[in-house]
Structures are given as C-alpha cells and as structure tokens.
Amino acid sequence: MNNKNFYITTTLPYVNAEPHIGHALEFVQADVLARYFRKKLGKENVFFNVGTDEHGLKIWRKAKEEGFEINDFVNKYANRFKDFCKLFFVSYDNFYRTSDPKHIESAKEFWRVCSENGDIYKKRYSGKYCVGCERFVTEKELIDGKCPEHGVAPEERNEENYFFRLSNYKEKLLEWLEKNPEVLKPSQKRDELKRIIQEIEDISISRLKENLPWGIEVPNDPEHVFYVWFDALTNYVNAVGFGEDKNKLEKWWPGVQIFGPDNLRFQGVIWQGMLASAGLKHSAKLLEHGMVLGADGRKMSKTLGNVISPFDQEQKFGAEVVRFYLLSGISTFSDSAYKEDDLLNLYNSRLANNFGNLLNRVIHLSNEKEVEINNEGALEENFKYEVDSRVSEIKSLFEDFEIALVSEKIDELANFGNKYITEKEPWKKEVTKDQCTNILNNLSYLLKKVIELYEPIIPESTQKALIALEKRERIILFKKI
Ligand SMILES: [Zn+2]
C-alpha cells in the first residue's frame, strides 16, 4: 500500500462450515474499504482479496464424516462463500482458494525461500495436539484436560516435524512494532501483540502425511505436509504475485489485513515472522475487528442456541439492511451483540426517516415548486462550506478505517439537511421562488454527498437514490419496517 495503490485482504475462512455472521462482518468491512478506495484511487489501483482456507485435518475429517470426496466437500463450501459474497455485494477482485494448484506452487516457493534463509529445521516433537485448533497445545492452556475452545481432550502425538525459527525474529518484530505503533488497530491491542511477540517460540510447521493426507507436500520431503496455517498465510502475498510476478508484488504489497479477535497471533506475529524470513515487507496495516456476539451478549454457540446466520438474516430483512447494520450498528473494532431490535431501529431512524425522507422531500418539493436543483454553480457559499467540511471529516474517518463512525457521521450530515429544510420551510407561501430554488438546490448538493458517502456501505440503494435525484423521480427506497 502506498498513496497510489490499495490492497486489502480478509482472512481465509475454513471451509468446514457455512459462512457465519463473523465472516459476514469481516467480508463486508473489507468491501466497504475496497469500494471507498476504488472511488478515491481508481478501480485499477485497488485490489481486494477474499477466499477460503481448504487444507487441514479438521476439513479432512469433516468431509469423511459427511460422506464427501474431499474435493467435492471443499468445492461445496467454497461455493457457499461465493454465494454469500454475491448476496451481500462483496465486490472482491480475487477469490483465493488454497486448494488451487497455483497456490500450492507459491506456498512451496515460500517454504523454499524461508528454508534457504536457514529458518526451517527438523525436530522430533511430542505433545498434545488439538485437532480443532490444528496445533500442539500446552498443559497450561487446558482446562480439565480439555481444550477450552473446543471442549475436547487433545490427542497425544509424537512425530518428527519441521520447525520455523520464529525466535530469530523476536527482536526484529519488537522493533517493528515500536517504530510503527499505528500498524495495529485498535490501539488497545498493541500491548497484547507485544506480549505475544515477547513470548515467541519456534513453531511446528509440518505434519506427517500419514496423519494428514490433505495438505501441501513439503518440498523434497513428501512424507511431510505443511501445517495448514503455514500454507494458508502465504496467500496474502501469493494473491499479488509472490513467486511469480515481482512487479505485481511491488505494486500491491504491503497490504491491509483485516481479521477477527482470535487471530492476532497468526496475523500479527507468525505471519510477520514469515514475511521477514522471506525478505518481504511487513503488512501495512492490521485491522482486528470485534466479535459479533449473540443477542444475549454471549459468544455465539450451538449449545447456547444463540447463533445468527447471515443467510437467515438476509431472508428476513434483505441483504442491504443486514449489511447496513453490520457496518453501522456493530462496533468496528470491539465486540458487540447482534440484536434485531437494534437493526430495525437503526434502519428506520437513519435510512427510512432521515436519509430516505430528506431525499423524498427534496425531490417532491422541487417538482411541486418547479425549481431547478442539482446546480452546483448556484450553491450558497456558507452552506457548501458546511457540507464540504463535514464530507472531509467523514473521508478522513474512512481512511482511518472507522467504518461505524463514518456511518454515524453520514447520518449526522443527512440530519443537518433535515433540520435545514424544517427551519427554512420552503413549502410556505411567503418563500419566493428564488429562495425556494436556493434552499432545495443546496439540499440536492447535500444529498449527493450523502449518497456518495453511503455508496460503499449500501451500494445498491445509493445507486437508485442517485438516479432518482438526478431525474427527480419520487422513490421509496427505504420502507419502514
Ligand atoms: Zn482446540
């Protein structure tokens, strides 16, 4: 990322289940940023990567359990993620799949480079392995002998593995964080990241193929396969030309990475160590979004019965309404509960009553009073100044990745327009035609800005709104629900 190009990537979800609301949040957040920067920098200067992580024991076992051939199984779920993207207007430039032969070659190349740099070695390892976590876990992490996250006892394993010398990069990573305090958002997580770096140990990066038939073979040692994370993480640079096209890589990397709260260790430490080993730059920005909790404020789980499906929500409210709520009502960087009442309130107050209402009032009155609007040359200077300064404030929030705040400020701008019209009362008989033209023309300018700013968040409705405003056609975009 530099001033001319913008590369953003989500994490790659595992394809062992349907897309959940947390994936939905991450994908639509990344989409908003991609859309904003496309408008700012031009379409050809933005690259937006999403995709699916398709190797690993969890996936292998789940495929067996459900009676699928592994390829059919991963295709089925990768397609569900594609369906999701289509439904929720996620405008990716690339859908990356780690079972793609091209990925396999690039991941092997990444391994070779780290190995040539002396950062990969072989060692016998025994310990407890949690299949759910796809890693060895320590005694300390267990509660009653079980993995606290998965509630199952880990399996005993004793095997020879390849290790990545992450410990080589401890000082370098601490220095990087020290020199780039802004690299991680939210800033409150910086101490946690620092602590994880300080606790760095070398990590196991391979499994025996006999235990894990579904993975990428280690170069020159086909009895071993990549540890799933070591394979999947490389996608961030493979997607933009690593091992294939230096100019392309130069153009896009380093990029912005967006990920969930359980992922800081992988994105902020392991991956950064891998980049250093491969002689690549660290990520430009790490954005850790919050967790979407159940309506009861607790972590969603099948046992609690508080799981919310993005597909169900789409059926109930429509994709844009759900998208709007995820981006506006769910905090961008901290955990929030997903509540349908909040969704309805936010939609009704901000879109139906505020933006939608203003749009209709202006179109209706301009037709009724037969006055000209959409005339930027005739704007009242003070009014334009007020709108423009709010617009630039909102743009800086976009560039600071503060999506929920962006949405709030756009709502305030629309509200400023509604107050203005109420105060000026252009429908009154005493108001001259010139005055009326002036008021409504000012408001058409404000509306155009509101539409432009909302576009990344609600792309379909804003397109309709723009046409309605330009043609001065009445339209009910946001029916109250
Ligand atoms: Zn686990």
Tab-separated table of C-alpha atoms in Angstrom, residues 224-433:
chain	number	residue	atom	x	y	z
A	224	HIS	CA	5.517	-34.383	5.342
A	225	VAL	CA	2.837	-31.863	4.601
A	226	PHE	CA	2.540	-28.185	5.509
A	227	TYR	CA	0.945	-27.187	8.743
A	228	VAL	CA	-2.285	-25.621	7.493
A	229	TRP	CA	-1.512	-22.132	8.747
A	230	PHE	CA	1.906	-22.014	7.159
A	231	ASP	CA	0.254	-22.842	3.874
A	232	ALA	CA	-2.760	-20.529	4.158
A	233	LEU	CA	-0.954	-17.428	5.426
A	234	THR	CA	1.143	-17.206	2.294
A	235	ASN	CA	-1.991	-16.405	0.291
A	236	TYR	CA	-1.722	-12.730	1.213
A	237	VAL	CA	1.366	-12.316	-0.934
A	238	ASN	CA	0.687	-15.130	-3.403
A	239	ALA	CA	-2.529	-13.383	-4.396
A	240	VAL	CA	-0.489	-10.385	-5.548
A	241	GLY	CA	2.309	-12.093	-7.414
A	242	PHE	CA	4.723	-13.684	-4.926
A	243	GLY	CA	6.918	-16.263	-6.645
A	244	GLU	CA	5.519	-15.259	-9.983
A	245	ASP	CA	5.492	-11.561	-10.789
A	246	LYS	CA	7.835	-9.162	-8.992
A	247	ASN	CA	6.298	-6.013	-10.441
A	248	LYS	CA	2.854	-7.069	-9.371
A	249	LEU	CA	4.082	-7.825	-5.865
A	250	GLU	CA	5.861	-4.483	-5.762
A	251	LYS	CA	2.690	-2.690	-6.784
A	252	TRP	CA	0.440	-4.226	-4.116
A	253	TRP	CA	2.493	-5.402	-1.178
A	254	PRO	CA	2.464	-4.452	1.692
A	255	GLY	CA	-1.298	-4.590	2.105
A	256	VAL	CA	-4.014	-4.068	4.680
A	257	GLN	CA	-5.158	-7.184	6.524
A	258	ILE	CA	-8.462	-7.489	8.309
A	259	PHE	CA	-9.107	-10.336	10.737
A	260	GLY	CA	-11.001	-11.423	13.828
A	261	PRO	CA	-10.065	-11.287	17.504
A	262	ASP	CA	-8.795	-14.879	17.747
A	263	ASN	CA	-6.279	-14.258	15.006
A	264	LEU	CA	-3.756	-11.742	16.309
A	265	ARG	CA	-1.084	-14.383	16.998
A	266	PHE	CA	-1.226	-15.619	13.427
A	267	GLN	CA	-1.572	-12.303	11.601
A	268	GLY	CA	0.492	-10.106	13.860
A	269	VAL	CA	3.294	-12.458	14.842
A	270	ILE	CA	3.671	-15.724	12.917
A	271	TRP	CA	2.872	-14.181	9.549
A	272	GLN	CA	5.072	-11.163	10.222
A	273	GLY	CA	7.950	-13.510	11.103
A	274	MET	CA	7.358	-15.458	7.908
A	275	LEU	CA	7.428	-12.248	5.879
A	276	ALA	CA	10.698	-11.221	7.485
A	277	SER	CA	12.192	-14.617	6.751
A	278	ALA	CA	11.131	-14.398	3.121
A	279	GLY	CA	12.677	-10.941	2.849
A	280	LEU	CA	9.298	-9.254	2.357
A	281	LYS	CA	7.909	-6.128	3.982
A	282	HIS	CA	5.625	-6.346	6.981
A	283	SER	CA	1.895	-5.782	6.463
A	284	ALA	CA	0.942	-2.126	6.041
A	285	LYS	CA	-1.959	-2.298	8.441
A	286	LEU	CA	-3.511	-4.903	10.713
A	287	LEU	CA	-7.183	-4.345	11.450
A	288	GLU	CA	-8.635	-6.539	14.156
A	289	HIS	CA	-12.418	-6.353	14.082
A	290	GLY	CA	-14.513	-7.295	17.077
A	291	MET	CA	-16.582	-10.378	17.637
A	292	VAL	CA	-20.281	-10.448	16.783
A	293	LEU	CA	-21.978	-11.781	19.901
A	294	GLY	CA	-25.426	-13.288	20.260
A	295	ALA	CA	-28.363	-11.063	21.176
A	296	ASP	CA	-27.778	-12.122	24.793
A	297	GLY	CA	-24.286	-10.608	24.669
A	298	ARG	CA	-22.627	-14.027	24.851
A	299	LYS	CA	-20.366	-15.692	22.356
A	300	MET	CA	-22.497	-17.491	19.779
A	301	SER	CA	-22.615	-21.244	20.157
A	302	LYS	CA	-24.867	-24.070	19.132
A	303	THR	CA	-25.198	-25.122	22.754
A	304	LEU	CA	-26.498	-21.714	23.780
A	305	GLY	CA	-28.760	-21.652	20.742
A	306	ASN	CA	-27.877	-18.012	20.001
A	307	VAL	CA	-26.253	-18.488	16.608
A	308	ILE	CA	-27.281	-15.985	13.938
A	309	SER	CA	-26.969	-16.967	10.296
A	310	PRO	CA	-26.301	-14.256	7.710
A	311	PHE	CA	-28.462	-16.189	5.225
A	312	ASP	CA	-31.432	-16.243	7.617
A	313	GLN	CA	-30.987	-12.560	8.300
A	314	GLU	CA	-30.921	-11.840	4.587
A	315	GLN	CA	-34.188	-13.733	4.142
A	316	LYS	CA	-35.749	-11.772	6.946
A	317	PHE	CA	-34.548	-8.224	6.277
A	318	GLY	CA	-32.760	-8.151	2.927
A	319	ALA	CA	-29.018	-8.118	2.333
A	320	GLU	CA	-28.508	-4.370	2.367
A	321	VAL	CA	-30.312	-3.889	5.653
A	322	VAL	CA	-28.176	-6.586	7.278
A	323	ARG	CA	-25.083	-5.101	5.681
A	324	PHE	CA	-26.024	-1.646	6.916
A	325	TYR	CA	-26.486	-2.935	10.446
A	326	LEU	CA	-23.215	-4.877	10.492
A	327	LEU	CA	-21.348	-1.787	9.374
A	328	SER	CA	-23.213	0.819	11.393
A	329	GLY	CA	-24.663	-0.852	14.472
A	330	ILE	CA	-21.866	-3.312	15.165
A	331	SER	CA	-18.773	-1.630	16.540
A	332	THR	CA	-15.909	-1.723	14.022
A	333	PHE	CA	-13.156	-2.695	16.432
A	334	SER	CA	-14.772	-4.158	19.533
A	335	ASP	CA	-17.222	-6.917	20.399
A	336	SER	CA	-20.949	-6.196	20.021
A	337	ALA	CA	-24.181	-8.076	20.380
A	338	TYR	CA	-26.269	-8.588	17.254
A	339	LYS	CA	-29.803	-7.541	18.116
A	340	GLU	CA	-32.638	-7.494	15.625
A	341	ASP	CA	-34.348	-4.665	17.528
A	342	ASP	CA	-31.246	-2.533	17.120
A	343	LEU	CA	-31.115	-3.437	13.457
A	344	LEU	CA	-34.696	-2.255	12.968
A	345	ASN	CA	-34.225	0.931	14.967
A	346	LEU	CA	-31.078	1.866	13.155
A	347	TYR	CA	-32.540	1.154	9.757
A	348	ASN	CA	-35.745	3.055	10.458
A	349	SER	CA	-34.124	6.055	12.074
A	350	ARG	CA	-31.149	6.507	9.802
A	351	LEU	CA	-32.297	5.254	6.421
A	352	ALA	CA	-36.093	5.472	6.347
A	353	ASN	CA	-36.690	8.568	8.498
A	354	ASN	CA	-33.557	10.539	7.900
A	355	PHE	CA	-31.855	9.935	4.536
A	356	GLY	CA	-34.860	8.480	2.690
A	357	ASN	CA	-37.197	11.124	4.000
A	358	LEU	CA	-34.918	14.003	3.032
A	359	LEU	CA	-34.443	12.581	-0.445
A	360	ASN	CA	-38.193	12.387	-0.962
A	361	ARG	CA	-38.915	15.822	0.441
A	362	VAL	CA	-36.381	17.459	-1.838
A	363	ILE	CA	-37.488	15.634	-4.980
A	364	HIS	CA	-41.163	16.169	-4.239
A	365	LEU	CA	-40.838	19.880	-3.440
A	366	SER	CA	-38.590	20.649	-6.369
A	367	ASN	CA	-41.209	19.143	-8.679
A	368	GLU	CA	-44.115	20.813	-6.945
A	369	LYS	CA	-42.482	24.236	-6.915
A	370	GLU	CA	-40.954	23.694	-10.355
A	371	VAL	CA	-37.491	24.832	-9.307
A	372	GLU	CA	-34.092	23.798	-10.569
A	373	ILE	CA	-31.907	21.596	-8.390
A	374	ASN	CA	-28.583	19.768	-8.898
A	375	ASN	CA	-26.950	23.035	-9.933
A	376	GLU	CA	-23.549	23.128	-8.251
A	377	GLY	CA	-22.725	26.509	-9.767
A	378	ALA	CA	-25.511	28.184	-7.817
A	379	LEU	CA	-24.798	26.943	-4.311
A	380	GLU	CA	-24.890	29.200	-1.313
A	381	GLU	CA	-21.294	29.526	-0.160
A	382	ASN	CA	-21.836	29.066	3.576
A	383	PHE	CA	-23.958	26.026	3.038
A	384	LYS	CA	-21.440	24.441	0.689
A	385	TYR	CA	-18.665	25.150	3.160
A	386	GLU	CA	-20.558	23.441	5.971
A	387	VAL	CA	-21.292	20.369	3.844
A	388	ASP	CA	-17.771	20.158	2.442
A	389	SER	CA	-16.115	20.312	5.828
A	390	ARG	CA	-18.345	17.502	7.089
A	391	VAL	CA	-17.529	15.488	3.968
A	392	SER	CA	-13.803	15.828	4.501
A	393	GLU	CA	-14.163	14.810	8.128
A	394	ILE	CA	-16.016	11.671	7.012
A	395	LYS	CA	-13.370	10.897	4.406
A	396	SER	CA	-10.627	11.027	7.000
A	397	LEU	CA	-12.617	8.588	9.122
A	398	PHE	CA	-12.825	6.280	6.096
A	399	GLU	CA	-9.064	6.495	5.737
A	400	ASP	CA	-8.689	5.683	9.380
A	401	PHE	CA	-10.878	2.576	8.779
A	402	GLU	CA	-13.504	3.773	11.295
A	403	ILE	CA	-16.483	2.393	9.418
A	404	ALA	CA	-19.154	2.625	12.141
A	405	LEU	CA	-18.141	6.223	12.858
A	406	VAL	CA	-18.290	7.020	9.149
A	407	SER	CA	-21.855	5.767	9.062
A	408	GLU	CA	-22.773	7.796	12.141
A	409	LYS	CA	-21.328	10.974	10.652
A	410	ILE	CA	-23.142	10.468	7.349
A	411	ASP	CA	-26.352	10.191	9.346
A	412	GLU	CA	-25.493	13.484	11.057
A	413	LEU	CA	-24.974	15.106	7.667
A	414	ALA	CA	-28.400	13.913	6.489
A	415	ASN	CA	-29.834	15.140	9.753
A	416	PHE	CA	-28.276	18.543	9.199
A	417	GLY	CA	-30.180	18.613	5.882
A	418	ASN	CA	-33.474	17.686	7.536
A	419	LYS	CA	-33.039	20.402	10.169
A	420	TYR	CA	-32.213	22.922	7.480
A	421	ILE	CA	-35.352	22.163	5.486
A	422	THR	CA	-37.536	22.261	8.606
A	423	GLU	CA	-36.072	25.595	9.570
A	424	LYS	CA	-36.290	27.162	6.098
A	425	GLU	CA	-39.800	25.846	5.349
A	426	PRO	CA	-39.525	26.087	1.554
A	427	TRP	CA	-43.136	24.846	1.224
A	428	LYS	CA	-44.513	28.075	2.712
A	429	LYS	CA	-46.294	30.629	0.525
A	430	GLU	CA	-44.078	33.525	1.753
A	431	VAL	CA	-40.996	31.849	0.407
A	432	THR	CA	-40.167	33.305	-3.005
A	433	LYS	CA	-39.305	31.108	-5.938
